[in-house]
Amino acid sequence: MPTQIPQEWTRFILKDVTFVNLMMRHIYNVLIVANPYDAFMLEDDGRVEEKIYNEYAQLGLRYPPTFTQVSTIEEAEKILSSTKIDLVICMPGNADNDAFTVARSIKQKFPDIHCVVLTPFSHGISKRMENEDLSIFDYVFCWLGNTNLILSIVKLIEDRMNIDHDIQAAGVQMILLVEDSIRFYSSILPNLYNYILQQSQNFATEALNRHAATLRMRGRPKVLLARTYDEAMQLYEKYKDNCLGVISDVRFPIHAHPEHQGAMGGNKEEKDPEAGFKLLEAIRREDEYVPLIMESAESANRERAEREGFKFVDKNSKMLSVDLRHLMEEHMGFGDFIFRDPKTHQEIMRIHTLKELQDNIFKIPRDSMLYHISRNHMSRWLCARAIFPVSNFLKHVTWHKLQDVDAHRQIIFDAIVQYRHMKNLGVVAVFDRGKFDRYAHFARIGDGSLGGKGRGLAFLDNVIKTHPDFNRFSGATVQIPKTVVLCTDVFDQFMEQNNLYDIALSDAPDEVILQHFLEAQLPDSYIADFFTFFEATHSPIAIRSSSLLEDSHYQPFAGIYSTYMIPNLDDKYEMLRMLAAAIKSVYASVYYRDSKAYMTATSNVIDQEKMAVVLQEVVGQNHGDRYYPTMSGVLRSLNYYPVGEEKAEEGIASLALGLGKYIVDGGQTLRVSPWHPHQVMQLSEMETALRETQTRFYALDMKRDVGSDFKVDDGFNILNLRVKEAEKDGTLQYIASTYDPYDQIIRDGVYEGGRKVISFCGVLQQDVFPLPEIMQMSMKYGAEAMRRPVEIEFACNLNADRTGDFYLLQIRPIVDSKQTLVEDVAALPDDECLLRSHRSLGHGIVDDVTDVVYVKYDDHFTAMNNPAVASEIEHINRQMIDEGRGYVLIGPGRWGSSDPWLGVPVKWPHISAAKVIVEVALKNYRVDPSQGTHFFQNLTSFGVGYFTIDTNQSADQGGMVRKDLLDAMPAVEETQYVRHVRFKRPLRILMDGTKQEGAITMLNVE
């Protein structure tokens, strides 16, 4: 029976680290001061710059340094005065060429420049250096013509420059090398760096795309070189929380010689034969886990080192670098993770990647697991691979604190899953069959563009990642569905290989074009990728268009191309056939007649259009033979019809039961402001609620065998069902109210009998699920990130236990030519206006209306004739429809009121040709304005303006209407109560929905 895992290890949040800001300080320019012979050796025989460049390229490193060579102090000073030099390398060469004098001179004038001595060793030079003050140098190295050494020098100095920042920023690790022998560390450092840089290339494969892999390499362990006991202890104490391991000599000085502080550390007389043991023993007392490796030329030290638990390397061994590499693999976490049998030390299992560890953690034998956990091997391996969040978390889950192997397995598994999910968020990964599983998130196949929807999804994913408060609600998750994008280059390849351009660009009917595309062949190379996607996805799959122009920032291309859905089947080969047919059908939709017409209308050229395809799990739940989400919705971050306490900038939502295609197809939705969820106009009166709420919904048909027989209509396998079908499925629990015909009342909740009204009462008013708050955040963060008003599509699954998953499906800027308003409506002069309102609903410009229909009123107006007024207006409206004309409708009181004493009791069909409806408050007839409540759904659906004018107030407060001007015009038609006039030139209707300012101007109107 496993131990109860403490809450601190079951409920944890890993803190992500970024590699972008690591290794920011570089050695860019190197000045080499050498005599002509050494310079020639470096340039021609050594070809140092070429070799360094090749080394950098081979190891995937960026920013290789450039080298400048001089041979005198004057030349060096001239270069240093005119060029930013980061590192000076001085080569003594022989006793006559005094580089020490050069270095002193350089350091006096440029004290902050790093300075290194690179010398071929000889007895004479060694004697010379014993008498020199070497504190002016960072290091002294032994030069044997190995360009790897120069790379190591550059990296050693860069590590020292960056370590403080990189540990603070990301928890980068440090390997401490303690060695005072110049010849030995000159030999071992190139091997050490070569191995570390190769390791960084290996662990870079954990990244999700090439850019992330390059950045990830910056997280490699740093190397610090210490040459005395004091220096080593000082570095260890400073960085001990991030120490990956220590490699130490045995015999070296305890203290630096006061005259020789700097490069040399000390001389032979000061070496302590026990220094290495003293150092490693002191470190072991502080940390029982850190790997400690001792290297010594005295083989007698081996027995003592191994007795004290240190690993030993013989300096005299010809296999020194290989032995050291094996020890680092085994104990510092480099290379693969090898699970071993603790008794025989035989290999049980080899783990290459983090995903492999996740997949196999419950399969490792118990005693092997115990062996590695108790020695902190797992945390160290993750550290060496720059997986710092998991490593840092597991480092504190020690065997001393929790002695239960199975609990450790679960904690490790949970931490890896959370880490992989965190790294996937906001990143477009390159699709990798070895990594894509149910915990993967968003990947691309191909190197082309993601297209509009693909970009929008990737952008939404990043918005979610940068705002963690999306997921602050208990029992509610916010995410995008699992997604794979076939990039535009796959489309290009498909079109060219199948010679489809001729038929595609012809005037052939849509059905013929589709048939040619269905008969074409997708590249076989993607079959294995599709099967991997099927294995990771357990829901139906939506195949969505994602063209280059679609959801563009500047062009309204939404809804032009096709989106198909296919059910999830046990027969994956049948699924493959359906998927291939759906992809080809989406490709074909680029060339349908409507698409070509739209291209022409928006001045685009069809060959500019390229199609990516989004493969995405369909949000929803299985209900027998149908599949649909509890709710879908569309959010708009600007509300052009704010009523009551609503504000334009708060945005508006349209909600519906079932698949979102219902909303796109113009179905009846519930319109609500997420900031005012208790104020739903459609539910304000019982009649309105029964008349203007959803009665049907869409679901995916799961039993229909679509095969590869796809239709031009992408909804051919979508069911159009009555709401009572959803009641049978039990999905209305939190989103419906029940109409009681006996008591003539609508009650929140689902009860037996009575019609169900889709009111979303549970999620809007009863806090069953934090839908209003999540919608608010989606609009706020989406619009902030896009720097413009946005439209967002979403779907949501609610569970019986009040938990739920909210999925963001698409984001696009609100682009509508009708809604492009640049003028300041409030600034228009009154003398240009026929009428003006400071309480208007609607947005945009209408400039094709010449007709005004108005009720004849004056200060003695009476409402008793309003029913007759309604009849006369219905007659005129019918004529306007027949002539294809729109008009401005003006009258006192509330339009559409069921009480004729409050206004003209028209129904929407009686005024359906009106482009703007104006309600006027009079002196003896003052009715609270309705702001269009009686036709609200129609106003918003058709973009009709609604103006309120109060003649009892001044024009700058209540607005104005030039009724005198209308009265003076000849009538096209005049009845007992209504006049119809026509202007010779179109009026200009301007509506600013963000400020609720509206005006109709008569500029250039005679």
Short mmCIF file of C-alpha atoms in Angstrom, two decimals, residues 311-615:
data_model
loop_
_atom_site.label_atom_id
_atom_site.label_comp_id
_atom_site.label_asym_id
_atom_site.label_seq_id
_atom_site.Cartn_x
_atom_site.Cartn_y
_atom_site.Cartn_z
CA LYS A 311 35.71 8.34 -8.08
CA PHE A 312 39.34 8.17 -9.24
CA VAL A 313 41.05 8.93 -12.58
CA ASP A 314 44.73 8.22 -13.19
CA LYS A 315 46.48 11.20 -14.81
CA ASN A 316 49.13 8.90 -16.28
CA SER A 317 46.56 6.78 -18.10
CA LYS A 318 46.51 7.04 -21.88
CA MET A 319 42.74 6.59 -21.53
CA LEU A 320 42.42 9.60 -19.22
CA SER A 321 39.87 11.54 -21.31
CA VAL A 322 37.82 8.38 -21.99
CA ASP A 323 37.85 7.40 -18.31
CA LEU A 324 36.78 10.89 -17.27
CA ARG A 325 33.99 10.88 -19.87
CA HIS A 326 32.67 7.53 -18.59
CA LEU A 327 32.64 8.82 -15.01
CA MET A 328 30.78 11.97 -16.04
CA GLU A 329 28.25 9.85 -17.95
CA GLU A 330 27.72 7.58 -14.98
CA HIS A 331 27.69 10.11 -12.16
CA MET A 332 27.07 13.64 -13.49
CA GLY A 333 24.02 12.73 -15.52
CA PHE A 334 25.59 13.10 -18.97
CA GLY A 335 24.43 10.89 -21.85
CA ASP A 336 21.59 8.39 -21.47
CA PHE A 337 20.09 7.50 -18.09
CA ILE A 338 21.04 3.90 -17.38
CA PHE A 339 18.96 2.03 -14.81
CA ARG A 340 21.21 -0.57 -13.19
CA ASP A 341 20.82 -3.62 -11.01
CA PRO A 342 22.24 -2.50 -7.63
CA LYS A 343 23.74 -5.95 -6.94
CA THR A 344 25.39 -6.75 -10.28
CA HIS A 345 25.60 -3.20 -11.65
CA GLN A 346 24.29 -4.60 -14.94
CA GLU A 347 22.26 -2.33 -17.24
CA ILE A 348 18.49 -2.94 -16.93
CA MET A 349 17.13 -0.16 -19.10
CA ARG A 350 18.53 2.78 -21.02
CA ILE A 351 16.53 6.04 -21.22
CA HIS A 352 17.34 8.51 -24.01
CA THR A 353 14.69 11.22 -23.58
CA LEU A 354 12.34 12.74 -21.05
CA LYS A 355 9.33 11.16 -22.76
CA GLU A 356 10.98 7.72 -22.51
CA LEU A 357 11.45 8.28 -18.77
CA GLN A 358 7.77 9.24 -18.48
CA ASP A 359 6.68 6.13 -20.44
CA ASN A 360 8.86 3.70 -18.45
CA ILE A 361 8.94 5.08 -14.91
CA PHE A 362 6.37 2.50 -13.69
CA LYS A 363 8.22 -0.41 -15.38
CA ILE A 364 11.59 -0.04 -13.62
CA PRO A 365 12.25 -2.83 -11.03
CA ARG A 366 11.76 -1.67 -7.47
CA ASP A 367 15.34 -2.28 -6.23
CA SER A 368 16.84 -0.44 -9.22
CA MET A 369 14.45 2.46 -8.69
CA LEU A 370 15.40 2.61 -5.01
CA TYR A 371 19.13 2.58 -5.88
CA HIS A 372 18.82 5.60 -8.18
CA ILE A 373 16.30 7.58 -6.08
CA SER A 374 18.36 7.25 -2.91
CA ARG A 375 21.38 8.69 -4.75
CA ASN A 376 19.49 11.55 -6.37
CA HIS A 377 20.50 10.32 -9.85
CA MET A 378 17.22 11.29 -11.50
CA SER A 379 17.44 14.93 -10.47
CA ARG A 380 21.09 15.11 -11.57
CA TRP A 381 20.35 13.60 -15.01
CA LEU A 382 17.56 16.14 -15.54
CA CYS A 383 19.88 18.91 -14.41
CA ALA A 384 22.57 17.92 -16.91
CA ARG A 385 19.89 18.04 -19.63
CA ALA A 386 18.88 21.59 -18.62
CA ILE A 387 15.42 20.43 -17.46
CA PHE A 388 15.80 22.70 -14.45
CA PRO A 389 12.17 23.05 -13.22
CA VAL A 390 11.73 19.27 -12.76
CA SER A 391 15.27 18.75 -11.50
CA ASN A 392 14.99 21.50 -8.92
CA PHE A 393 11.65 20.12 -7.70
CA LEU A 394 12.87 16.50 -7.44
CA LYS A 395 16.11 17.52 -5.75
CA HIS A 396 14.09 18.26 -2.61
CA VAL A 397 12.04 15.03 -2.76
CA THR A 398 14.76 12.89 -1.16
CA TRP A 399 14.62 9.32 0.10
CA HIS A 400 15.12 10.65 3.65
CA LYS A 401 11.86 12.63 3.37
CA LEU A 402 9.73 10.02 1.56
CA GLN A 403 10.62 6.32 1.79
CA ASP A 404 8.20 4.90 -0.74
CA VAL A 405 9.39 3.88 -4.22
CA ASP A 406 5.92 3.95 -5.80
CA ALA A 407 5.23 7.40 -4.40
CA HIS A 408 8.50 8.59 -5.95
CA ARG A 409 7.48 7.08 -9.29
CA GLN A 410 4.17 8.96 -9.21
CA ILE A 411 5.80 12.26 -8.22
CA ILE A 412 8.40 11.94 -11.01
CA PHE A 413 5.69 11.06 -13.55
CA ASP A 414 3.45 13.97 -12.52
CA ALA A 415 6.35 16.43 -12.61
CA ILE A 416 7.39 15.33 -16.12
CA VAL A 417 3.81 15.55 -17.42
CA GLN A 418 3.38 19.04 -15.96
CA TYR A 419 6.75 20.13 -17.38
CA ARG A 420 5.98 18.82 -20.87
CA HIS A 421 2.59 20.48 -20.84
CA MET A 422 4.18 23.74 -19.68
CA LYS A 423 6.88 23.62 -22.39
CA ASN A 424 4.27 22.84 -25.06
CA LEU A 425 2.18 25.89 -24.17
CA GLY A 426 2.69 28.74 -26.59
CA VAL A 427 5.22 26.81 -28.70
CA VAL A 428 4.80 25.54 -32.24
CA ALA A 429 6.66 22.23 -32.05
CA VAL A 430 8.02 20.36 -35.05
CA PHE A 431 5.94 17.16 -35.25
CA ASP A 432 8.02 14.29 -33.89
CA ARG A 433 6.48 10.82 -33.74
CA GLY A 434 8.73 10.03 -30.79
CA LYS A 435 7.37 12.91 -28.72
CA PHE A 436 3.76 13.45 -29.81
CA ASP A 437 1.43 11.77 -27.32
CA ARG A 438 -1.67 12.66 -25.32
CA TYR A 439 0.39 15.19 -23.36
CA ALA A 440 1.61 16.93 -26.53
CA HIS A 441 -0.21 20.00 -27.61
CA PHE A 442 0.59 21.87 -30.83
CA ALA A 443 2.85 20.73 -33.65
CA ARG A 444 3.52 21.45 -37.29
CA ILE A 445 4.22 19.12 -40.20
CA GLY A 446 6.23 20.88 -42.91
CA ASP A 447 8.26 24.08 -43.10
CA GLY A 448 5.77 26.44 -44.76
CA SER A 449 3.32 28.87 -43.19
CA LEU A 450 0.75 27.84 -40.56
CA GLY A 451 -1.93 29.86 -42.37
CA GLY A 452 -4.43 32.19 -40.68
CA LYS A 453 -6.22 29.78 -38.31
CA GLY A 454 -2.94 28.02 -37.48
CA ARG A 455 -1.29 31.33 -36.60
CA GLY A 456 -4.36 32.33 -34.57
CA LEU A 457 -4.28 29.09 -32.57
CA ALA A 458 -0.54 29.38 -31.91
CA PHE A 459 -1.14 32.98 -30.84
CA LEU A 460 -4.00 31.98 -28.50
CA ASP A 461 -1.80 29.29 -26.99
CA ASN A 462 0.84 31.91 -26.28
CA VAL A 463 -1.77 34.28 -24.77
CA ILE A 464 -2.82 31.47 -22.39
CA LYS A 465 0.83 30.82 -21.47
CA THR A 466 1.61 34.46 -20.74
CA HIS A 467 -1.49 34.86 -18.53
CA PRO A 468 -1.49 32.06 -15.93
CA ASP A 469 -4.59 33.54 -14.24
CA PHE A 470 -6.65 31.89 -17.02
CA ASN A 471 -6.26 28.72 -14.97
CA ARG A 472 -6.73 30.20 -11.52
CA PHE A 473 -10.23 28.77 -11.06
CA SER A 474 -10.57 25.43 -9.31
CA GLY A 475 -12.18 22.82 -11.53
CA ALA A 476 -11.86 24.91 -14.70
CA THR A 477 -9.14 24.59 -17.34
CA VAL A 478 -8.49 26.95 -20.26
CA GLN A 479 -6.56 25.64 -23.26
CA ILE A 480 -6.56 25.14 -27.00
CA PRO A 481 -7.47 21.70 -28.39
CA LYS A 482 -4.71 19.28 -29.38
CA THR A 483 -3.61 20.52 -32.80
CA VAL A 484 -1.37 19.53 -35.71
CA VAL A 485 -0.97 21.87 -38.67
CA LEU A 486 -0.09 20.66 -42.17
CA CYS A 487 1.86 23.69 -43.41
CA THR A 488 1.44 25.35 -46.80
CA ASP A 489 4.42 23.53 -48.34
CA VAL A 490 2.43 20.26 -48.04
CA PHE A 491 -0.31 21.95 -50.11
CA ASP A 492 2.25 23.06 -52.74
CA GLN A 493 3.69 19.54 -52.93
CA PHE A 494 0.20 18.00 -53.27
CA MET A 495 -0.85 20.41 -56.04
CA GLU A 496 2.32 19.96 -58.09
CA GLN A 497 2.66 16.19 -57.76
CA ASN A 498 -0.94 15.67 -58.86
CA ASN A 499 -0.95 18.34 -61.63
CA LEU A 500 -4.10 19.92 -60.18
CA TYR A 501 -3.57 23.57 -61.12
CA ASP A 502 -5.25 23.29 -64.55
CA ILE A 503 -8.56 21.93 -63.24
CA ALA A 504 -8.36 24.07 -60.07
CA LEU A 505 -8.04 27.37 -61.98
CA SER A 506 -10.66 26.42 -64.59
CA ASP A 507 -14.35 27.35 -64.53
CA ALA A 508 -15.37 23.78 -63.74
CA PRO A 509 -18.25 23.29 -61.23
CA ASP A 510 -17.30 22.86 -57.58
CA GLU A 511 -18.32 19.17 -57.62
CA VAL A 512 -15.99 18.43 -60.54
CA ILE A 513 -13.06 20.21 -58.88
CA LEU A 514 -13.73 18.30 -55.63
CA GLN A 515 -13.83 14.98 -57.50
CA HIS A 516 -10.43 15.62 -59.11
CA PHE A 517 -8.94 16.52 -55.73
CA LEU A 518 -10.41 13.41 -54.05
CA GLU A 519 -8.87 11.20 -56.75
CA ALA A 520 -5.41 12.76 -56.17
CA GLN A 521 -2.82 11.26 -53.81
CA LEU A 522 -1.40 12.78 -50.63
CA PRO A 523 2.32 12.03 -50.00
CA ASP A 524 2.73 8.63 -48.27
CA SER A 525 5.44 10.07 -46.01
CA TYR A 526 2.75 11.55 -43.72
CA ILE A 527 0.89 8.29 -43.04
CA ALA A 528 2.95 7.39 -39.94
CA ASP A 529 2.48 10.94 -38.61
CA PHE A 530 -1.30 10.68 -38.99
CA PHE A 531 -1.37 7.34 -37.14
CA THR A 532 0.64 8.90 -34.29
CA PHE A 533 -1.89 11.75 -34.15
CA PHE A 534 -4.78 9.24 -34.01
CA GLU A 535 -3.12 7.41 -31.10
CA ALA A 536 -2.74 10.66 -29.16
CA THR A 537 -6.30 11.88 -29.87
CA HIS A 538 -9.37 10.05 -28.57
CA SER A 539 -12.04 12.35 -29.97
CA PRO A 540 -13.37 13.14 -33.45
CA ILE A 541 -11.08 15.29 -35.59
CA ALA A 542 -11.88 18.61 -37.23
CA ILE A 543 -10.10 19.29 -40.50
CA ARG A 544 -10.09 23.07 -40.78
CA SER A 545 -8.93 25.39 -43.54
CA SER A 546 -6.05 27.69 -42.58
CA SER A 547 -5.23 29.74 -45.64
CA LEU A 548 -2.60 32.45 -45.87
CA LEU A 549 -5.25 35.15 -46.23
CA GLU A 550 -7.77 33.74 -43.77
CA ASP A 551 -8.14 35.57 -40.44
CA SER A 552 -5.67 38.12 -41.76
CA HIS A 553 -5.15 41.27 -39.71
CA TYR A 554 -6.40 43.38 -42.58
CA GLN A 555 -8.81 41.32 -44.68
CA PRO A 556 -12.10 39.65 -43.73
CA PHE A 557 -11.54 36.13 -45.06
CA ALA A 558 -13.28 34.20 -42.30
CA GLY A 559 -15.74 31.47 -43.27
CA ILE A 560 -14.83 31.35 -46.96
CA TYR A 561 -13.29 27.87 -46.97
CA SER A 562 -14.41 24.49 -45.69
CA THR A 563 -14.15 22.73 -42.32
CA TYR A 564 -14.94 19.01 -42.12
CA MET A 565 -15.32 16.71 -39.11
CA ILE A 566 -14.67 12.97 -38.98
CA PRO A 567 -15.61 10.57 -36.15
CA ASN A 568 -13.05 8.67 -34.10
CA LEU A 569 -13.09 4.99 -35.13
CA ASP A 570 -11.45 1.82 -33.86
CA ASP A 571 -10.43 1.10 -37.46
CA LYS A 572 -7.55 3.56 -37.87
CA TYR A 573 -7.11 2.72 -41.56
CA GLU A 574 -10.70 3.78 -42.21
CA MET A 575 -9.98 6.96 -40.22
CA LEU A 576 -6.92 7.53 -42.41
CA ARG A 577 -9.08 7.27 -45.54
CA MET A 578 -11.56 9.79 -44.14
CA LEU A 579 -8.80 12.14 -42.99
CA ALA A 580 -7.11 12.09 -46.41
CA ALA A 581 -10.44 12.79 -48.13
CA ALA A 582 -11.19 15.65 -45.72
CA ILE A 583 -7.75 17.25 -46.25
CA LYS A 584 -8.16 17.04 -50.03
CA SER A 585 -11.67 18.51 -49.75
CA VAL A 586 -10.34 21.48 -47.77
CA TYR A 587 -7.64 21.98 -50.41
CA ALA A 588 -10.31 21.88 -53.13
CA SER A 589 -12.38 24.59 -51.38
CA VAL A 590 -9.69 27.17 -52.29
CA TYR A 591 -10.84 26.85 -55.89
CA TYR A 592 -14.63 26.76 -55.46
CA ARG A 593 -16.67 29.37 -57.32
CA ASP A 594 -17.50 31.39 -54.18
CA SER A 595 -13.85 31.47 -53.15
CA LYS A 596 -12.77 32.76 -56.57
CA ALA A 597 -15.51 35.41 -56.51
CA TYR A 598 -14.45 36.49 -53.05
CA MET A 599 -10.83 36.70 -54.19
CA THR A 600 -11.87 39.02 -57.00
CA ALA A 601 -14.03 41.13 -54.68
CA THR A 602 -11.13 41.62 -52.24
CA SER A 603 -8.60 42.31 -55.02
CA ASN A 604 -6.54 39.21 -54.27
CA VAL A 605 -4.99 36.87 -56.81
CA ILE A 606 -5.89 33.19 -56.44
CA ASP A 607 -2.32 31.98 -57.02
CA GLN A 608 -1.23 34.03 -53.96
CA GLU A 609 -3.50 31.87 -51.84
CA LYS A 610 -1.96 28.83 -50.20
CA MET A 611 -3.69 26.47 -47.83
CA ALA A 612 -2.47 25.00 -44.58
CA VAL A 613 -4.76 22.52 -42.83
CA VAL A 614 -5.43 22.40 -39.10
CA LEU A 615 -6.07 18.92 -37.69
#
